[in-house]
Every structure is written in structure tokens, then in C-alpha cells.
DNA sequence: CGACTTTTTGACCTAATTCAACTAATGTGG
DNA sequence: CCACATTAGTTGAATTAGGTCAAAAAGTCG
């Protein structure tokens, strides 16, 4: 682990999560990958609960999460918070900004994170001269959109317990895709307050629902870790269907 | 009005809604616009409650709504329906499909619609040789995403009445952007069942909430039309902030 | 005019919220 | 390493927003 703000050689230091991520969509040529790696600028370490970008900002670089968890969110005029999605290793934070001048939401770390940056020029170069990479990036954007639809359905049509279970299924599949699970276990540094801001439920109700999920033997949680003893059962329970994540070889995951 | 399936000369027949739409984001060069118009293939008229594309389809063309209303939706394994967004004149239905092979949701007309189609080759040509158009299209995609986030916040953090009011504000602004409002009036051919599938509320509760909004003088509805006597008041009531639609000159709307 | 769909209303029920207190955890400085 | 402060998790009791069921009005349309 490195000190805040220290630069590192991209080559070794960069976790391969974001490569696996891109490859999960489309086979990239070796030279595209190498080029992308070489374009990574500063790699910084950011503590938990820090905003990476804030609503209204004119962002100057595209961030990629290499390690840790982050979340997109927005505050309402009534002082409530809604989380729109979780960012796990390999995820691009703010591709849109190449086009949209200002952020319409914020992104904050949920745990200590290692974050890489790509310059806007790199993005321009991708769109102008790296069609395969370009498609891969657009693809991640479409998957974000599909995920938002699934979350909307989750809030609109499912009960509290089903919602939470569905989120856990999604995170499990995504973590597995970047090889960050062992059996049903994976790191999940979420507070119940954060879950509540995600699910549109009160903290108290999240707490009670989690208890019921635990009592039913569907999940178990301890110190920033979650265990899903029987993934198939949890999927069944929550009505989870991974198609929307558009991962290759989802079945083999 | 034309008969189902009949072709028309694109030039005159195509409403200019979708041109206004694209221009609302980015000033397009005349030749790009003309070229895009010339690429429009068949224009068909489709009755209400017809699927334009269905989940699982491998779509072959990109649809553009020229007239009427449509909606993206998905059915759950439990037989419930969630609507993800409304498509109004000028909107592209399924840009993503150029990249994603299969639809992960369906699109159905809510009223009789005139729909234009663009061939996949046209889309490819846009991404390969029309950078300005390409950016405009990507932009629409990012706005869809931002809109989904706002809807998620809507379901997660707002009360029934606020939710509904917020939807009406959004539709009002979007309809105004393609010049389909007169004062606070615009066409809105939604049943309460459809509203309920949008809001994650029961039909009965939608009915009662609408009544309260009416009684409060915030909206009035009659035969497929809606009137918002005081737009500013409704925005205030629902916490609506149009930034997420990324329209130019929103203030002047 | 019927047949059908949509809207409205009433009575009752329940999932989820709110408020409030209490119990772990986690962290911090001495 | 402990005392204290702070944050996160748990539990109970009372309340409410919204759901369900059922039936009556009111539109819509061939």
C-alpha cells in the first residue's frame, strides 16, 4: 500500500482488475491494452468517505478505481441522499465528462481506494484512433445504463429484503468478474446507512431486513465482509438475472 | 396521418422534433443534419400498446419516435412491470443495440406513433465518419443515463405525490424542448396503470395522489391532456431541477 | 346499446417509517 | 493499554404511507 498522492510505475502497480473488466466485454488487442496502461497518469490513494468528484465540477480527468469501493450519489434539496451505483476495481468513474461539461452527481469513496487517472486527451485519442477500445468504453457506459434500469426496477417492484438480496447478487457477480471473490465471500465495506441510501429504505428497516436475511441463512456479514453460502438460493430469492450486466461467460462465473 | 407501414418522403414528413432534439445539445452542421434526414428509411405508423422491440430481440434498426409516446419497460419474474422512461417525439429508441447484441428491455407505444428507422449501417457510418453527429448521439445516451439516475432518486427518496409531480415537470420540460406545449398544456396519453408501473405505486394510490394534486391546484388532467397552471409551483413542490436533462437554454424554456 | 376498460371510492391491512433508547464497535489521545 | 468519545448496529413501541380487495361510477368504442 502506498502513501497518499505518491506516483507509481503504472506497469506493475496497476491492478489488473480494469483490464479484466474491459476484456469481459470485448477481446482487446494486446497493443491497445498496453497503450492504455501506458496512458495511466497519476495513481493516488484516497481515504474513505472522500469525494472524488462533486456535482457541478468540471472534471479534468477520468478516474479508474484500481482498489477499493466508491459510489455515485446525489443529495436532494430536502437533504436526503440517493446512491446510484457502486464502483468496484476496474470501473471508470466519469467517462461522460469528456462530453458533458459538468457533473450532475458526485462520486465518493466508501473505503480507502487506489485511483488511476486518464487525461481527457487520452479519451479523445481513444475515440479518434482506437475503435476497439472506444467500443469497449461505450459498452461500459451502456452497461451502467442497463444497471440503472435494473436498480429502478429493484426499487419500484421489489420488497425490502428482495432489494437488498438483489444488490448482493449483483455485487457478487461483478466482484467475481474481476476475480475478487473466494467462494461466496467478498469484501463489502458498506454501512447500513449507505445501504439505506441505496435502497430508498430507512436505516432501521435495513437493519431488520438484514437480520431476516441472516436468520434465513441467505447471507452472513462480518467486519466488512459478506458471505453468500448459496448463491443460487439468493438469486432465486431476489429474482436476480445477470443478463443486464452483459458479461461474457456469466454462467461460468 | 398515414396508413400503417406506408413509406413517406422523409424530407417533409419527418417532424422536426428530432432535429430540435439533437440541436438542443450541440449545434450540428447543416450538412450533417441533411445527411441524417436523407438516411431515414421507412416511416411507419404503429397503433397504441404495440411493442416496437422486445426484450431478447436482436434489433436490426434504430427507431426514432416522430410522433406519439412510447415507453421502455421490463416485466419481472413475478409478473410486475416497471417502466424506465418515456420516449417522446425526437427520441432515439435503441441506439445501444449497435453494440449490445440483444435488448435487455422492451419498448412499447403508449399511443399511436409515427416511427422512423435508421439502418445499423447508418449508425456505423455516423460513428466512423460523422464525429459531430456521433457526439450528439452519445450525448443523448448520457442524458438517458442521467435521467435514469433522477428517476432512481425519485423512487428512492420522494413521496408518492412528489414523484408524480416530478415526472410531470420532466415531461413538461422535455415536451417544451421539442415545442409540443402551449402554456402549461401538453398531450399526455397515460393511464393510471401506466403511471403506477412507472412510479412503483399501486394504481389505487396513484389515483388518490392525483386527486390530491388536482385538489391542491397543482395539475389538472382531462382526455389525454395535462395542464400545469403554475409550473414554478409544481417544480418547487416536487424538488425538480432540470439540470440533469442537459438541455441548452433551459431557463428560457 | 352493450362490452370493456379506466377511474373513483370505501374499508381494511401491512410494510415500512419515526422516535427513542440502548448496545456494540471503532477510534483517539494521554 | 485504558478512559472517553464517536460512530455503527440493534431493538421496541407507536404511527403512517401505501397496498389489497372489492365494488361502483364513468368513459370509450364497435
Coordinates of C-alpha atoms (C1' of nucleotides) in Angstrom, one line a residue:
Chain A
X1 CA 0.0 0.0 0.0
X2 CA 1.3 3.5 -0.8
X3 CA 1.1 6.9 0.7
X4 CA -1.5 9.4 -0.4
X5 CA -0.7 11.0 -3.7
X6 CA 2.5 9.1 -4.4
X7 CA 3.1 8.3 -8.0
X8 CA 3.8 4.8 -9.0
X9 CA 5.0 3.0 -12.1
X10 CA 1.8 2.1 -13.8
X11 CA 3.1 -1.2 -15.2
X12 CA 3.3 -3.3 -12.1
X13 CA 1.3 -1.3 -9.7
X14 CA -2.0 -1.1 -11.6
X15 CA -4.2 -4.0 -10.5
X16 CA -5.4 -5.9 -13.5
X17 CA -9.0 -5.5 -12.4
X18 CA -9.7 -2.9 -15.0
X19 CA -8.1 -5.0 -17.8
X20 CA -10.3 -8.0 -16.8
X21 CA -13.2 -5.6 -16.9
X22 CA -12.6 -4.4 -20.4
X23 CA -11.8 -7.9 -21.6
X24 CA -15.0 -9.2 -20.1
X25 CA -16.8 -7.2 -22.8
X26 CA -14.6 -7.5 -25.8
X27 CA -11.3 -9.1 -26.6
X28 CA -8.9 -6.3 -26.9
X29 CA -5.7 -6.4 -28.9
X30 CA -2.5 -6.6 -26.9
X31 CA -1.3 -3.3 -28.2
X32 CA -4.5 -1.5 -27.3
X33 CA -4.2 -2.8 -23.8
X34 CA -0.5 -1.9 -23.5
X35 CA -1.1 1.5 -24.8
X36 CA -3.9 2.1 -22.4
X37 CA -1.8 1.0 -19.5
X38 CA 1.0 3.4 -20.6
X39 CA -1.5 6.2 -20.7
X40 CA -2.3 5.9 -17.0
X41 CA -1.2 9.0 -15.2
X42 CA -1.0 9.6 -11.5
X43 CA -2.1 6.8 -9.2
X44 CA -3.3 8.1 -5.9
X45 CA -4.5 6.6 -2.7
X46 CA -7.6 8.2 -1.2
X47 CA -9.1 7.6 2.2
X48 CA -12.7 6.5 2.9
X49 CA -15.6 8.9 2.5
X50 CA -13.8 11.4 0.2
X51 CA -15.4 12.9 -2.8
X52 CA -13.5 12.1 -6.0
X53 CA -15.7 14.4 -8.0
X54 CA -18.5 16.6 -6.9
X55 CA -21.8 17.6 -8.6
X56 CA -21.2 20.8 -10.5
X57 CA -17.5 20.1 -11.0
X58 CA -15.9 20.5 -14.4
X59 CA -13.8 17.4 -14.2
X60 CA -10.4 17.3 -15.8
X61 CA -9.5 13.7 -15.8
X62 CA -11.2 10.3 -16.0
X63 CA -10.8 8.2 -12.9
X64 CA -10.5 4.5 -12.7
X65 CA -10.8 2.6 -9.5
X66 CA -8.0 0.2 -9.0
X67 CA -8.7 -0.9 -5.5
X68 CA -11.5 -0.2 -3.0
X69 CA -15.1 0.8 -3.3
X70 CA -16.8 4.1 -4.4
X71 CA -20.3 5.2 -5.1
X72 CA -22.2 7.7 -7.3
X73 CA -24.7 9.7 -5.3
X74 CA -26.7 12.9 -5.2
X75 CA -28.2 14.9 -2.4
X76 CA -31.8 16.2 -2.6
X77 CA -32.9 19.7 -1.7
X78 CA -34.6 18.0 1.3
X79 CA -31.2 16.8 2.5
X80 CA -31.7 13.1 1.6
X81 CA -29.1 11.1 -0.3
X82 CA -29.6 8.6 -3.1
X83 CA -26.8 6.3 -4.2
X84 CA -26.9 5.4 -7.9
X85 CA -24.3 2.7 -8.2
X86 CA -21.2 1.2 -6.7
X87 CA -17.8 1.4 -8.3
X88 CA -15.6 -1.5 -7.8
X89 CA -12.0 -2.2 -9.0
X90 CA -11.8 -1.8 -12.8
X91 CA -14.7 0.7 -13.1
X92 CA -14.5 4.0 -14.9
X93 CA -15.9 6.9 -12.8
X94 CA -16.7 9.6 -15.2
X95 CA -16.3 8.8 -18.8
X96 CA -19.3 11.1 -19.7
X97 CA -17.4 14.2 -18.8
X98 CA -15.5 14.1 -22.0
X99 CA -18.8 15.3 -23.4
X100 CA -20.9 16.7 -20.6
X101 CA -19.2 19.7 -19.2
X102 CA -20.4 19.5 -15.6
X103 CA -21.1 16.5 -13.3
X104 CA -24.8 16.1 -12.4
X105 CA -23.9 13.9 -9.5
X106 CA -21.0 13.2 -7.1
X107 CA -18.7 10.3 -6.6
X108 CA -17.3 9.4 -3.1
X109 CA -15.1 6.6 -1.9
X110 CA -16.7 4.2 0.5
X111 CA -13.4 2.7 1.6
X112 CA -9.7 3.6 1.1
X113 CA -9.2 3.5 -2.7
X114 CA -6.4 3.4 -5.2
X115 CA -7.4 5.5 -8.1
X116 CA -5.8 6.0 -11.5
X117 CA -6.4 8.9 -13.8
X118 CA -6.5 9.2 -17.6
X119 CA -6.2 12.6 -19.1
X120 CA -9.0 13.9 -21.3
X121 CA -6.6 13.9 -24.2
X122 CA -6.3 10.1 -23.7
X123 CA -10.0 9.8 -24.0
X124 CA -10.1 11.9 -27.1
X125 CA -7.4 9.8 -28.6
X126 CA -9.3 6.6 -27.8
X127 CA -12.4 7.9 -29.5
X128 CA -10.5 9.2 -32.5
X129 CA -8.0 6.4 -33.1
X130 CA -8.7 3.3 -31.1
X131 CA -12.0 2.0 -32.3
X132 CA -11.9 -1.3 -30.4
X133 CA -11.1 0.5 -27.1
X134 CA -13.7 3.1 -28.0
X135 CA -16.3 0.4 -28.4
X136 CA -15.3 -1.2 -25.1
X137 CA -15.7 2.1 -23.3
X138 CA -19.0 2.9 -24.9
X139 CA -20.0 -0.6 -23.8
X140 CA -19.2 0.1 -20.2
X141 CA -21.5 3.1 -20.5
X142 CA -24.3 1.1 -21.8
X143 CA -23.9 -1.4 -19.0
X144 CA -24.1 1.4 -16.5
X145 CA -27.4 2.4 -18.1
X146 CA -28.7 -1.2 -18.0
X147 CA -27.7 -1.4 -14.4
X148 CA -29.6 1.8 -13.6
X149 CA -32.7 0.3 -15.1
X150 CA -32.3 -2.8 -13.0
X151 CA -31.9 -0.7 -9.9
X152 CA -35.0 1.2 -10.8
X153 CA -37.0 -2.0 -11.1
X154 CA -35.5 -3.1 -7.9
X155 CA -36.8 0.0 -6.0
X156 CA -40.1 0.1 -7.8
X157 CA -41.1 -3.5 -7.7
X158 CA -39.4 -5.5 -5.0
X159 CA -39.8 -5.8 -1.2
X160 CA -37.0 -4.6 1.1
X161 CA -35.5 -8.0 1.6
X162 CA -35.6 -8.8 -2.1
X163 CA -34.0 -5.4 -3.0
X164 CA -31.1 -5.9 -0.6
X165 CA -30.6 -9.5 -1.7
X166 CA -30.6 -8.4 -5.4
X167 CA -27.9 -5.9 -4.7
X168 CA -25.7 -8.5 -3.0
X169 CA -26.2 -10.8 -6.1
X170 CA -25.1 -8.0 -8.4
X171 CA -22.1 -7.2 -6.4
X172 CA -21.1 -10.8 -6.1
X173 CA -21.3 -11.3 -9.9
X174 CA -19.3 -8.1 -10.6
X175 CA -16.7 -8.9 -8.0
X176 CA -16.3 -12.3 -9.4
X177 CA -15.9 -10.9 -12.9
X178 CA -12.8 -9.1 -11.6
X179 CA -11.7 -12.0 -9.6
X180 CA -12.3 -10.5 -6.1
X181 CA -14.3 -13.3 -4.6
X182 CA -13.4 -16.6 -3.0
X183 CA -16.4 -18.9 -2.9
X184 CA -19.3 -16.8 -1.8
X185 CA -17.1 -14.4 0.2
X186 CA -16.1 -10.9 -0.8
X187 CA -15.2 -7.6 0.7
X188 CA -18.1 -5.2 1.1
X189 CA -17.3 -2.2 3.3
X190 CA -20.8 -0.7 3.4
X191 CA -22.5 0.7 6.4
X192 CA -26.2 0.2 6.9
X193 CA -26.7 3.9 6.4
X194 CA -25.2 3.6 2.9
X195 CA -27.3 0.6 2.2
X196 CA -30.3 2.6 3.2
X197 CA -29.4 5.5 0.9
X198 CA -29.1 2.9 -1.9
X199 CA -32.3 1.1 -1.3
X200 CA -34.6 4.0 -0.5
X201 CA -35.3 2.5 2.9
X202 CA -34.8 3.7 6.4
X203 CA -31.7 2.5 8.3
X204 CA -33.8 0.8 10.8
X205 CA -35.7 -1.2 8.2
X206 CA -32.4 -2.1 6.5
X207 CA -31.2 -3.4 9.8
X208 CA -34.3 -5.5 10.4
X209 CA -34.3 -6.8 6.8
X210 CA -30.6 -7.8 7.1
X211 CA -31.4 -9.7 10.2
X212 CA -34.1 -11.6 8.5
X213 CA -31.8 -12.4 5.6
X214 CA -29.2 -13.6 8.1
X215 CA -31.8 -15.6 10.0
X216 CA -32.9 -17.2 6.8
X217 CA -29.3 -18.3 6.2
X218 CA -29.2 -16.4 2.9
X219 CA -26.2 -14.2 3.7
X220 CA -23.9 -13.5 6.6
X221 CA -21.9 -10.4 7.3
X222 CA -18.9 -9.6 9.4
X223 CA -16.3 -6.9 9.5
X224 CA -16.6 -5.5 6.0
X225 CA -17.0 -9.0 4.5
X226 CA -20.1 -10.7 3.2
X227 CA -20.7 -14.4 2.7
X228 CA -23.3 -15.9 0.4
X229 CA -23.5 -19.5 1.4
X230 CA -25.7 -20.5 -1.5
X231 CA -25.6 -18.0 -4.4
X232 CA -28.2 -19.9 -6.4
X233 CA -30.7 -19.6 -3.5
X234 CA -30.1 -15.9 -3.1
X235 CA -30.6 -15.3 -6.9
X236 CA -33.8 -17.3 -6.7
X237 CA -35.0 -15.3 -3.7
X238 CA -34.3 -11.9 -5.2
X239 CA -35.3 -12.7 -8.8
X240 CA -31.7 -11.8 -9.9
X241 CA -30.9 -12.4 -13.6
X242 CA -27.4 -11.2 -14.5
X243 CA -28.1 -10.6 -18.2
X244 CA -28.2 -6.9 -17.7
X245 CA -24.5 -6.8 -16.8
X246 CA -23.7 -8.1 -20.3
X247 CA -20.7 -10.1 -19.0
X248 CA -19.2 -12.8 -21.2
X249 CA -19.5 -16.2 -19.8
X250 CA -21.7 -15.3 -16.9
X251 CA -22.7 -18.9 -16.5
X252 CA -19.1 -19.9 -15.8
X253 CA -18.9 -17.2 -13.0
Chain B
X1 CA -51.9 10.9 -40.9
X2 CA -50.8 7.9 -42.8
X3 CA -51.7 4.2 -43.0
X4 CA -49.7 1.6 -41.2
X5 CA -46.4 0.8 -42.9
X6 CA -46.7 3.2 -45.7
X7 CA -43.5 4.9 -46.7
X8 CA -43.2 8.6 -46.9
X9 CA -40.7 11.1 -48.3
X10 CA -38.5 11.7 -45.3
X11 CA -37.9 15.4 -46.2
X12 CA -41.3 16.9 -45.4
X13 CA -43.0 14.1 -43.5
X14 CA -40.5 13.8 -40.7
X15 CA -41.5 16.1 -37.8
X16 CA -38.6 18.3 -36.9
X17 CA -38.8 17.2 -33.3
X18 CA -35.8 15.1 -33.5
X19 CA -33.8 17.8 -35.2
X20 CA -34.7 20.2 -32.4
X21 CA -33.7 17.4 -30.0
X22 CA -30.2 17.0 -31.5
X23 CA -29.7 20.7 -31.8
X24 CA -30.7 21.2 -28.2
X25 CA -27.4 19.5 -27.3
X26 CA -25.0 20.6 -29.9
X27 CA -25.1 22.8 -32.9
X28 CA -24.9 20.5 -35.8
X29 CA -23.6 21.5 -39.2
X30 CA -26.2 21.8 -41.9
X31 CA -24.8 19.0 -44.0
X32 CA -24.8 16.6 -41.1
X33 CA -28.4 17.3 -40.5
X34 CA -29.4 17.0 -44.1
X35 CA -27.4 13.8 -44.4
X36 CA -29.1 12.3 -41.3
X37 CA -32.6 13.2 -42.7
X38 CA -31.7 11.5 -46.0
X39 CA -30.7 8.4 -44.2
X40 CA -34.2 7.9 -42.7
X41 CA -35.6 4.7 -44.0
X42 CA -39.2 3.5 -43.6
X43 CA -41.5 5.7 -41.6
X44 CA -44.3 3.6 -40.1
X45 CA -47.4 4.3 -38.1
X46 CA -48.0 2.0 -35.2
X47 CA -51.1 1.8 -33.0
X48 CA -51.1 2.2 -29.3
X49 CA -49.9 -0.6 -27.0
X50 CA -47.7 -2.3 -29.5
X51 CA -44.1 -3.5 -28.8
X52 CA -41.6 -1.8 -31.0
X53 CA -38.9 -4.0 -29.8
X54 CA -39.0 -6.8 -27.3
X55 CA -36.5 -7.9 -24.6
X56 CA -34.3 -10.6 -26.1
X57 CA -34.7 -9.3 -29.6
X58 CA -31.7 -8.8 -31.9
X59 CA -32.8 -5.5 -33.2
X60 CA -32.0 -4.6 -36.8
X61 CA -32.7 -0.9 -37.0
X62 CA -32.6 2.1 -34.7
X63 CA -36.1 3.7 -34.2
X64 CA -36.8 7.3 -33.8
X65 CA -40.2 8.5 -32.5
X66 CA -41.5 11.2 -34.7
X67 CA -45.0 11.4 -33.2
X68 CA -46.7 9.9 -30.2
X69 CA -45.5 8.4 -26.9
X70 CA -43.6 5.2 -26.1
X71 CA -42.0 3.7 -23.0
X72 CA -39.2 1.4 -22.1
X73 CA -40.2 -1.3 -19.7
X74 CA -39.4 -4.7 -18.4
X75 CA -41.5 -7.4 -16.7
X76 CA -40.3 -9.2 -13.6
X77 CA -40.4 -12.9 -13.0
X78 CA -43.2 -12.1 -10.5
X79 CA -45.3 -10.6 -13.3
X80 CA -44.9 -7.0 -12.4
X81 CA -44.0 -4.3 -14.8
X82 CA -41.5 -1.4 -14.4
X83 CA -41.4 1.5 -16.8
X84 CA -37.9 3.0 -17.2
X85 CA -38.6 6.1 -19.3
X86 CA -40.9 7.7 -21.7
X87 CA -40.0 8.3 -25.3
X88 CA -41.4 11.5 -26.9
X89 CA -41.0 12.8 -30.4
X90 CA -37.4 13.2 -31.3
X91 CA -36.2 10.4 -29.1
X92 CA -34.0 7.5 -30.3
X93 CA -35.2 4.2 -29.0
X94 CA -32.4 1.8 -29.2
X95 CA -29.0 3.3 -30.1
X96 CA -27.3 0.8 -27.8
X97 CA -28.1 -2.1 -30.0
X98 CA -25.4 -1.2 -32.4
X99 CA -23.1 -2.5 -29.7
X100 CA -25.2 -4.8 -27.5
X101 CA -26.5 -7.7 -29.4
X102 CA -29.7 -8.3 -27.5
X103 CA -32.2 -5.9 -25.9
X104 CA -32.4 -6.2 -22.1
X105 CA -35.8 -4.5 -22.0
X106 CA -38.8 -3.8 -24.3
X107 CA -40.2 -0.7 -25.8
X108 CA -43.9 -0.3 -26.4
X109 CA -46.0 2.5 -27.8
X110 CA -48.4 4.3 -25.4
X111 CA -50.3 6.0 -28.1
X112 CA -50.4 5.8 -31.8
X113 CA -46.9 6.7 -33.1
X114 CA -45.1 7.6 -36.2
X115 CA -41.7 5.9 -36.1
X116 CA -38.8 6.3 -38.4
X117 CA -36.0 3.8 -38.8
X118 CA -32.3 4.2 -39.3
X119 CA -30.3 1.2 -40.6
X120 CA -27.5 -0.2 -38.5
X121 CA -25.1 0.8 -41.3
X122 CA -26.2 4.4 -40.9
X123 CA -25.2 4.2 -37.2
X124 CA -21.9 2.6 -38.1
X125 CA -21.3 5.4 -40.6
X126 CA -22.1 8.0 -38.0
X127 CA -19.6 6.6 -35.5
X128 CA -17.0 6.2 -38.2
X129 CA -17.3 9.4 -40.2
X130 CA -19.6 11.9 -38.6
X131 CA -17.8 12.9 -35.3
X132 CA -20.2 15.8 -34.6
X133 CA -23.3 13.6 -35.0
X134 CA -21.6 10.9 -33.2
X135 CA -21.0 13.1 -30.2
X136 CA -24.6 14.3 -30.4
X137 CA -25.8 10.7 -30.2
X138 CA -23.5 9.7 -27.4
X139 CA -24.8 12.8 -25.7
X140 CA -28.4 11.5 -25.9
X141 CA -27.2 8.3 -24.4
X142 CA -25.6 10.1 -21.4
X143 CA -28.8 12.1 -20.9
X144 CA -30.8 8.9 -20.8
X145 CA -28.4 7.7 -18.1
X146 CA -28.7 11.0 -16.1
X147 CA -32.5 10.7 -16.4
X148 CA -32.4 7.2 -15.0
X149 CA -30.5 8.4 -12.1
X150 CA -33.0 11.1 -11.4
X151 CA -35.8 8.5 -11.6
X152 CA -34.0 6.3 -9.2
X153 CA -33.7 9.3 -6.8
X154 CA -37.4 9.9 -7.4
X155 CA -38.5 6.4 -6.4
X156 CA -36.0 6.2 -3.6
X157 CA -36.4 9.5 -1.8
X158 CA -39.7 11.1 -2.7
X159 CA -43.3 10.6 -1.6
X160 CA -46.0 9.5 -4.0
X161 CA -47.3 13.0 -4.8
X162 CA -43.8 14.4 -5.2
X163 CA -42.8 11.5 -7.5
X164 CA -45.8 12.1 -9.8
X165 CA -45.3 15.8 -9.8
X166 CA -41.6 15.4 -10.6
X167 CA -42.5 13.2 -13.6
X168 CA -44.9 15.8 -14.9
X169 CA -42.2 18.5 -14.6
X170 CA -39.8 16.4 -16.5
X171 CA -42.2 15.7 -19.3
X172 CA -43.2 19.3 -19.4
X173 CA -39.7 20.5 -19.9
X174 CA -38.9 17.8 -22.5
X175 CA -42.1 18.4 -24.4
X176 CA -41.4 22.1 -24.4
X177 CA -37.9 21.5 -25.7
X178 CA -39.4 19.9 -28.8
X179 CA -42.0 22.6 -29.0
X180 CA -45.0 20.4 -28.1
X181 CA -46.5 22.5 -25.3
X182 CA -48.8 25.6 -25.2
X183 CA -48.6 27.3 -21.9
X184 CA -48.7 24.6 -19.3
X185 CA -50.7 22.3 -21.5
X186 CA -49.4 19.2 -23.3
X187 CA -50.6 15.9 -24.6
X188 CA -50.1 13.0 -22.1
X189 CA -51.9 9.8 -23.0
X190 CA -51.0 7.8 -19.9
X191 CA -53.4 5.6 -18.0
X192 CA -53.1 5.5 -14.2
X193 CA -52.0 1.9 -14.5
X194 CA -49.0 3.1 -16.6
X195 CA -48.3 5.8 -14.1
X196 CA -48.4 3.1 -11.4
X197 CA -45.9 0.9 -13.3
X198 CA -43.7 4.0 -13.6
X199 CA -43.8 5.1 -10.0
X200 CA -43.6 1.8 -8.2
X201 CA -47.0 2.6 -6.6
X202 CA -50.4 0.8 -6.7
X203 CA -53.0 2.1 -9.2
X204 CA -55.3 3.0 -6.3
X205 CA -52.6 5.1 -4.6
X206 CA -51.8 6.8 -7.9
X207 CA -55.4 7.7 -8.3
X208 CA -55.6 9.1 -4.8
X209 CA -52.4 11.0 -5.2
X210 CA -53.5 12.5 -8.4
X211 CA -56.7 13.6 -6.8
X212 CA -54.7 15.4 -4.1
X213 CA -52.5 17.1 -6.7
X214 CA -55.7 18.2 -8.5
X215 CA -57.3 19.4 -5.3
X216 CA -54.2 21.4 -4.5
X217 CA -54.5 23.1 -7.9
X218 CA -51.0 21.8 -9.0
X219 CA -52.2 20.0 -12.1
X220 CA -55.4 19.2 -13.9
X221 CA -55.9 16.4 -16.4
X222 CA -58.5 15.6 -19.0
X223 CA -58.8 13.4 -22.0
X224 CA -55.1 12.7 -22.6
X225 CA -54.1 16.2 -21.8
X226 CA -52.4 17.7 -18.8
X227 CA -52.4 21.2 -17.6
X228 CA -49.9 22.7 -15.2
X229 CA -51.3 26.1 -14.2
X230 CA -48.2 27.2 -12.3
X231 CA -45.1 25.3 -13.5
X232 CA -42.9 27.1 -10.9
X233 CA -45.1 25.9 -8.1
X234 CA -45.0 22.3 -9.3
X235 CA -41.2 22.4 -9.6
X236 CA -41.0 23.7 -6.1
X237 CA -43.4 21.1 -4.8
X238 CA -41.5 18.2 -6.4
X239 CA -38.0 19.4 -6.0
X240 CA -37.5 19.4 -9.7
X241 CA -34.2 20.7 -11.1
X242 CA -33.9 20.3 -14.9
X243 CA -30.1 20.3 -14.9
X244 CA -30.0 16.5 -15.5
X245 CA -31.6 16.9 -18.9
X246 CA -28.6 18.8 -20.1
X247 CA -30.7 21.0 -22.4
X248 CA -29.3 24.2 -23.7
X249 CA -31.1 27.3 -22.5
X250 CA -33.3 25.5 -20.0
X251 CA -34.0 28.8 -18.3
X252 CA -35.7 30.1 -21.4
X253 CA -38.0 27.1 -21.6
Chain C
dC1 C1' -76.9 -0.1 -26.8
dG2 C1' -74.0 -3.4 -24.5
dA3 C1' -69.0 -5.0 -23.6
dC4 C1' -64.8 -3.4 -21.9
dT5 C1' -61.5 -0.6 -19.9
dT6 C1' -60.4 3.1 -16.9
dT7 C1' -61.2 5.8 -12.9
dT8 C1' -63.0 6.5 -8.3
dT9 C1' -64.3 5.4 -3.6
dG10 C1' -64.6 2.7 0.8
dA11 C1' -62.9 -0.5 4.3
dC12 C1' -59.3 -2.9 6.0
dC13 C1' -54.5 -4.4 6.3
dT14 C1' -49.3 -4.3 6.4
dA15 C1' -44.8 -2.9 5.1
dA16 C1' -42.0 0.5 6.2
dT17 C1' -41.1 4.9 9.0
dT18 C1' -40.2 7.5 13.0
dC19 C1' -38.6 8.3 17.5
dA20 C1' -36.1 6.9 21.1
dA21 C1' -33.2 4.2 23.9
dC22 C1' -29.6 1.0 24.4
dT23 C1' -25.6 -1.9 23.0
dA24 C1' -21.7 -2.9 20.4
dA25 C1' -17.7 -1.5 17.8
dT26 C1' -14.1 1.6 16.5
dG27 C1' -11.0 5.1 17.2
dT28 C1' -8.0 8.7 19.8
dG29 C1' -5.1 10.9 22.9
dG30 C1' -2.8 10.5 27.2
Chain D
dC1 C1' -3.2 0.0 27.4
dC2 C1' -7.1 2.3 29.3
dA3 C1' -10.8 6.0 29.5
dC4 C1' -13.6 8.6 26.7
dA5 C1' -15.8 10.0 22.5
dT6 C1' -17.9 8.8 18.4
dT7 C1' -19.9 6.1 15.1
dA8 C1' -22.5 2.0 13.8
dG9 C1' -25.7 -1.5 14.8
dT10 C1' -30.0 -3.4 17.4
dT11 C1' -34.4 -3.5 19.5
dG12 C1' -39.1 -1.8 21.0
dA13 C1' -43.4 0.8 20.6
dA14 C1' -46.3 3.8 18.1
dT15 C1' -47.5 5.8 13.7
dT16 C1' -48.3 6.3 8.8
dA17 C1' -47.8 5.9 3.9
dG18 C1' -49.1 3.0 0.8
dG19 C1' -51.1 -1.7 -0.5
dT20 C1' -55.0 -5.0 -1.2
dC21 C1' -59.6 -6.3 -2.2
dA22 C1' -63.9 -5.3 -3.9
dA23 C1' -67.5 -2.8 -6.0
dA24 C1' -69.5 1.3 -8.0
dA25 C1' -69.1 5.1 -11.5
dA26 C1' -67.7 6.9 -15.6
dG27 C1' -65.6 6.7 -20.1
dT28 C1' -64.7 4.5 -24.6
dC29 C1' -65.9 2.2 -28.6
dG30 C1' -67.6 -1.1 -32.1

